[in-house]
Short mmCIF file of C-alpha atoms in Angstrom, two decimals:
data_model
loop_
_atom_site.label_atom_id
_atom_site.label_comp_id
_atom_site.label_asym_id
_atom_site.label_seq_id
_atom_site.Cartn_x
_atom_site.Cartn_y
_atom_site.Cartn_z
CA MET T 5 0.00 0.00 0.00
CA SER T 6 1.18 3.50 -0.79
CA VAL T 7 0.26 6.83 0.80
CA ASN T 8 -2.77 8.44 -0.81
CA VAL T 9 -1.88 11.87 -2.19
CA ASN T 10 -5.37 13.29 -1.62
CA THR T 11 -5.37 12.25 2.04
CA VAL T 12 -2.12 14.10 2.65
CA TYR T 13 -3.25 17.16 0.67
CA GLN T 14 -6.54 17.45 2.56
CA ARG T 15 -4.80 17.16 5.92
CA VAL T 16 -2.28 19.84 4.98
CA LEU T 17 -5.08 22.13 3.76
CA ALA T 18 -7.13 21.53 6.89
CA ILE T 19 -4.26 22.56 9.14
CA THR T 20 -3.10 25.56 7.12
CA ASN T 21 -6.63 26.89 6.63
CA LYS T 22 -7.71 26.37 10.22
CA GLU T 23 -6.32 29.72 11.27
CA GLN T 24 -6.63 31.41 7.87
CA ARG T 25 -2.93 31.05 7.18
CA GLY T 26 -3.44 30.93 3.43
CA TYR T 27 -4.21 28.56 0.59
CA ILE T 28 -1.79 26.10 -0.98
CA THR T 29 -2.39 25.52 -4.69
CA PRO T 30 -2.14 22.03 -6.20
CA GLN T 31 1.04 23.04 -8.03
CA GLU T 32 2.66 24.30 -4.83
CA PHE T 33 1.59 21.17 -2.99
CA ASN T 34 3.05 18.93 -5.70
CA TYR T 35 6.42 20.69 -5.46
CA MET T 36 6.51 20.31 -1.69
CA ALA T 37 5.16 16.75 -1.78
CA ASN T 38 7.93 15.60 -4.10
CA GLN T 39 10.59 17.31 -2.02
CA ALA T 40 9.22 15.72 1.16
CA GLN T 41 9.14 12.27 -0.46
CA LEU T 42 12.76 12.58 -1.62
CA ASP T 43 13.90 13.84 1.79
CA ILE T 44 12.37 10.85 3.55
CA PHE T 45 13.63 8.42 0.92
CA GLU T 46 17.21 9.72 1.07
CA GLN T 47 17.18 9.53 4.86
CA TYR T 48 16.54 5.77 4.67
CA PHE T 49 20.09 5.18 3.46
CA TYR T 50 21.73 7.30 6.15
CA ASP T 51 19.60 5.66 8.82
CA LEU T 52 20.35 2.19 7.49
CA ASN T 53 24.07 2.91 7.64
CA GLN T 54 23.69 4.15 11.21
CA PHE T 55 21.52 1.33 12.54
CA ALA T 56 23.59 -1.35 10.80
CA ARG T 57 26.43 -0.44 13.16
CA ILE T 58 24.22 -0.93 16.22
CA PRO T 59 23.34 -4.40 17.54
CA GLY T 60 19.75 -5.24 16.60
CA ASN T 61 17.10 -6.75 18.81
CA SER T 62 15.20 -10.01 18.81
CA THR T 63 11.77 -8.39 18.50
CA GLU T 64 10.32 -9.41 15.17
CA TYR T 65 8.64 -6.15 14.25
CA SER T 66 10.89 -3.47 15.77
CA ASP T 67 14.37 -4.14 14.45
CA MET T 68 15.22 -0.87 12.69
CA VAL T 69 17.47 -2.46 10.06
CA ASN T 70 14.67 -4.81 9.03
CA ILE T 71 12.15 -1.94 9.00
CA LEU T 72 14.35 0.22 6.77
CA GLU T 73 15.17 -2.66 4.44
CA GLU T 74 11.45 -3.34 4.08
CA LYS T 75 10.81 0.28 3.10
CA ILE T 76 13.68 0.34 0.61
CA SER T 77 12.69 -3.03 -0.88
CA LEU T 78 9.66 -1.37 -2.49
CA PHE T 79 12.09 0.30 -4.90
CA GLU T 80 14.56 -2.51 -5.56
CA ARG T 81 15.04 -3.99 -9.01
CA THR T 82 17.17 -7.05 -9.65
CA GLY T 83 18.64 -8.57 -12.80
CA PHE T 84 17.96 -5.49 -14.93
CA THR T 85 19.59 -5.89 -18.36
CA LEU T 86 21.80 -2.95 -19.34
CA THR T 87 22.34 -1.73 -22.90
CA SER T 88 25.76 -0.86 -24.29
CA ASP T 89 27.32 0.93 -27.24
CA VAL T 90 30.82 1.96 -28.28
CA SER T 91 30.93 4.65 -25.58
CA GLY T 92 30.00 2.36 -22.69
CA THR T 93 27.10 0.75 -20.84
CA SER T 94 24.15 2.94 -19.86
CA LEU T 95 22.81 2.84 -16.33
CA PRO T 96 19.03 2.65 -15.76
CA THR T 97 17.37 6.01 -16.30
CA ASP T 98 15.47 5.75 -13.00
CA TYR T 99 18.30 4.55 -10.77
CA TYR T 100 18.92 6.14 -7.36
CA ARG T 101 21.52 3.77 -5.93
CA ILE T 102 23.42 1.18 -7.96
CA GLY T 103 23.97 -2.16 -6.26
CA SER T 104 25.72 -5.11 -7.88
CA ILE T 105 26.88 -5.09 -11.50
CA MET T 106 26.89 -8.60 -13.02
CA TYR T 107 28.57 -9.98 -16.13
CA ASN T 108 27.20 -13.35 -17.27
CA GLY T 109 26.07 -13.99 -13.71
CA ILE T 110 29.40 -13.06 -12.10
CA GLU T 111 29.65 -9.98 -9.90
CA VAL T 112 31.83 -7.27 -11.40
CA GLU T 113 34.27 -5.39 -9.17
CA HIS T 114 34.32 -1.61 -9.38
CA VAL T 115 37.73 0.03 -9.74
CA SER T 116 38.59 3.72 -9.71
CA ALA T 117 40.28 5.47 -12.61
CA LYS T 118 43.52 5.51 -10.58
CA ASP T 119 43.37 1.76 -9.88
CA PHE T 120 42.49 1.07 -13.51
CA ALA T 121 45.71 2.76 -14.59
CA TYR T 122 47.68 0.50 -12.24
CA ILE T 123 45.86 -2.59 -13.46
CA LYS T 124 46.78 -1.80 -17.06
CA LYS T 125 50.46 -1.86 -16.05
CA SER T 126 50.28 -5.10 -14.08
CA PRO T 127 49.90 -8.39 -16.02
CA LEU T 128 49.05 -10.23 -12.79
CA SER T 129 45.94 -8.14 -12.12
CA GLN T 130 44.33 -8.27 -15.54
CA PRO T 131 40.55 -8.90 -15.53
CA SER T 132 39.04 -12.04 -17.02
CA ALA T 133 35.63 -13.58 -17.67
CA ASP T 134 35.83 -15.05 -14.16
CA PHE T 135 37.07 -11.82 -12.59
CA PRO T 136 35.56 -8.87 -14.50
CA ILE T 137 35.97 -5.24 -13.46
CA TYR T 138 34.22 -2.01 -14.33
CA THR T 139 34.95 1.70 -14.33
CA ARG T 140 32.46 4.51 -14.12
CA GLY T 141 32.48 7.95 -15.71
CA ALA T 142 30.87 10.40 -18.14
CA TYR T 143 31.66 8.42 -21.28
CA GLY T 144 30.41 9.44 -24.70
CA SER T 145 28.72 12.67 -25.76
CA THR T 146 26.11 12.72 -22.96
CA ILE T 147 26.53 14.00 -19.43
CA ASN T 148 24.90 10.86 -18.02
CA HIS T 149 27.29 8.54 -16.24
CA LYS T 150 28.02 5.20 -17.85
CA ILE T 151 30.13 2.20 -16.93
CA LYS T 152 32.62 0.13 -18.87
CA VAL T 153 32.96 -3.57 -18.08
CA PHE T 154 36.20 -5.35 -18.87
CA ALA T 155 36.55 -9.12 -18.88
CA GLY T 156 39.93 -9.48 -20.58
CA ASP T 157 41.11 -6.93 -23.11
CA LEU T 158 41.47 -3.59 -21.32
CA ASN T 159 41.25 -1.73 -24.61
CA ASN T 160 37.77 -3.08 -25.41
CA HIS T 161 34.88 -3.14 -22.96
CA VAL T 162 32.25 -5.88 -23.22
CA THR T 163 28.78 -4.94 -24.44
CA THR T 164 26.60 -7.97 -23.72
CA GLY T 165 25.58 -10.04 -20.72
CA ILE T 166 25.63 -7.09 -18.31
CA THR T 167 22.91 -6.76 -15.66
CA CYS T 168 22.57 -4.86 -12.41
CA ASN T 169 20.66 -4.64 -9.18
CA TYR T 170 19.63 -1.14 -8.16
CA VAL T 171 17.26 1.00 -6.15
CA ARG T 172 15.10 3.20 -8.34
CA LYS T 173 13.90 6.71 -7.61
CA PRO T 174 10.33 7.21 -6.36
CA ASP T 175 7.99 8.39 -9.10
CA ASP T 176 6.85 12.01 -8.96
CA VAL T 177 3.81 12.74 -6.81
CA VAL T 178 0.88 14.48 -8.49
CA TRP T 179 -2.33 15.76 -6.93
CA GLY T 180 -4.45 16.06 -10.07
CA TYR T 181 -7.86 17.59 -10.52
CA ASP T 182 -10.68 17.94 -13.01
CA THR T 183 -10.17 21.18 -14.91
CA ALA T 184 -13.94 21.71 -15.21
CA THR T 185 -14.84 21.24 -11.54
CA GLY T 186 -11.53 21.75 -9.75
CA LEU T 187 -12.19 18.59 -7.76
CA TYR T 188 -9.64 15.87 -7.08
CA ASN T 189 -9.33 13.32 -9.90
CA SER T 190 -8.04 9.96 -8.65
CA SER T 191 -7.49 8.53 -12.14
CA PRO T 192 -3.96 7.05 -12.44
CA THR T 193 -3.52 9.09 -15.63
CA VAL T 194 -4.14 12.32 -13.69
CA SER T 195 -2.96 11.75 -10.12
CA LYS T 196 -0.03 9.82 -8.67
CA ASN T 197 0.15 8.70 -5.05
CA PHE T 198 3.25 8.77 -2.89
CA GLU T 199 5.24 5.59 -3.33
CA LEU T 200 6.58 5.50 0.20
CA HIS T 201 5.52 2.93 2.77
CA GLU T 202 2.14 3.79 4.29
CA SER T 203 3.77 4.29 7.70
CA GLU T 204 5.29 7.53 6.33
CA GLU T 205 1.95 9.32 5.99
CA THR T 206 2.34 11.38 9.18
CA GLU T 207 5.96 12.22 8.38
CA LEU T 208 4.92 13.46 4.93
CA VAL T 209 2.25 15.75 6.40
CA VAL T 210 4.72 17.15 8.94
CA LYS T 211 7.45 17.85 6.37
CA ILE T 212 5.03 19.49 3.95
CA LEU T 213 3.63 21.67 6.74
CA ALA T 214 7.14 22.88 7.58
CA MET T 215 7.70 23.84 3.93
CA ALA T 216 4.24 25.41 3.76
CA GLY T 217 5.21 27.63 6.68
CA ILE T 218 8.03 29.08 4.57
CA LEU T 219 5.77 29.42 1.52
CA LEU T 220 3.04 31.19 3.49
CA LYS T 221 5.58 33.23 5.49
CA ASP T 222 4.18 31.80 8.70
CA PRO T 223 7.02 31.15 11.18
CA ASN T 224 4.67 29.50 13.65
CA LEU T 225 3.59 26.89 11.12
CA TYR T 226 7.20 26.24 10.15
CA GLN T 227 8.24 25.85 13.79
CA VAL T 228 5.40 23.44 14.52
CA GLY T 229 6.22 21.29 11.50
CA SER T 230 9.96 21.40 12.14
CA ALA T 231 9.56 20.58 15.86
CA GLU T 232 7.28 17.64 15.10
CA ASP T 233 9.73 16.34 12.52
CA THR T 234 12.60 16.59 15.02
CA LYS T 235 10.56 14.77 17.66
CA ASN T 236 9.78 11.92 15.26
CA VAL T 237 13.45 11.53 14.35
CA GLN T 238 14.47 11.47 18.02
CA GLN T 239 11.88 8.80 18.79
CA GLU T 240 13.03 6.63 15.89
CA LYS T 241 16.70 6.88 16.90
CA ALA T 242 16.28 6.67 20.67
#
């Protein structure tokens, strides 16, 4: 289950309009909603790194590493086939974090440009089909990063049999409406719900309220949203 965009929008409107603070347009809400979703999503990875260093607990439903991995798993893709050309191998257009790169089912080791230069000079460290390596950079005429996988000849990268596991970006949130009536339109072709785990509904409302306080030039609203957000973080990391 995802978080319903209309539910969040109506709650934000109810709070901001309660004391005549001002009105948030659908376009303004969509901007803030997407920023809030990305903020929460990015925080998963920092939190996972932090909690992974702390001993877990034996309680089935409250181990923070398991909780975070469950939330991230909604965006994981495995065995995605990559396409290549003479300039290199393109990464998925929707990737957020790249996991394992595989060549014919064998995990490929990433090497830096500096290490690659050393490898080219050392016959003992040459890659092979059983020990492939890859480099990453802005290859070709585009600014998008690509990779080059080498499984033998360091002057020619391989172009087939390359797959990857990665975490994709959340899709953009859209609160859409009927242009004739101005009412919310739940059609998937018009509106797009948040893709985050449903447990993030309250956090989304709080973050959007904090941003709305800046938009509406209401310091009290910003302080309330910011304080609530800080409290939630402290409770999660206590």
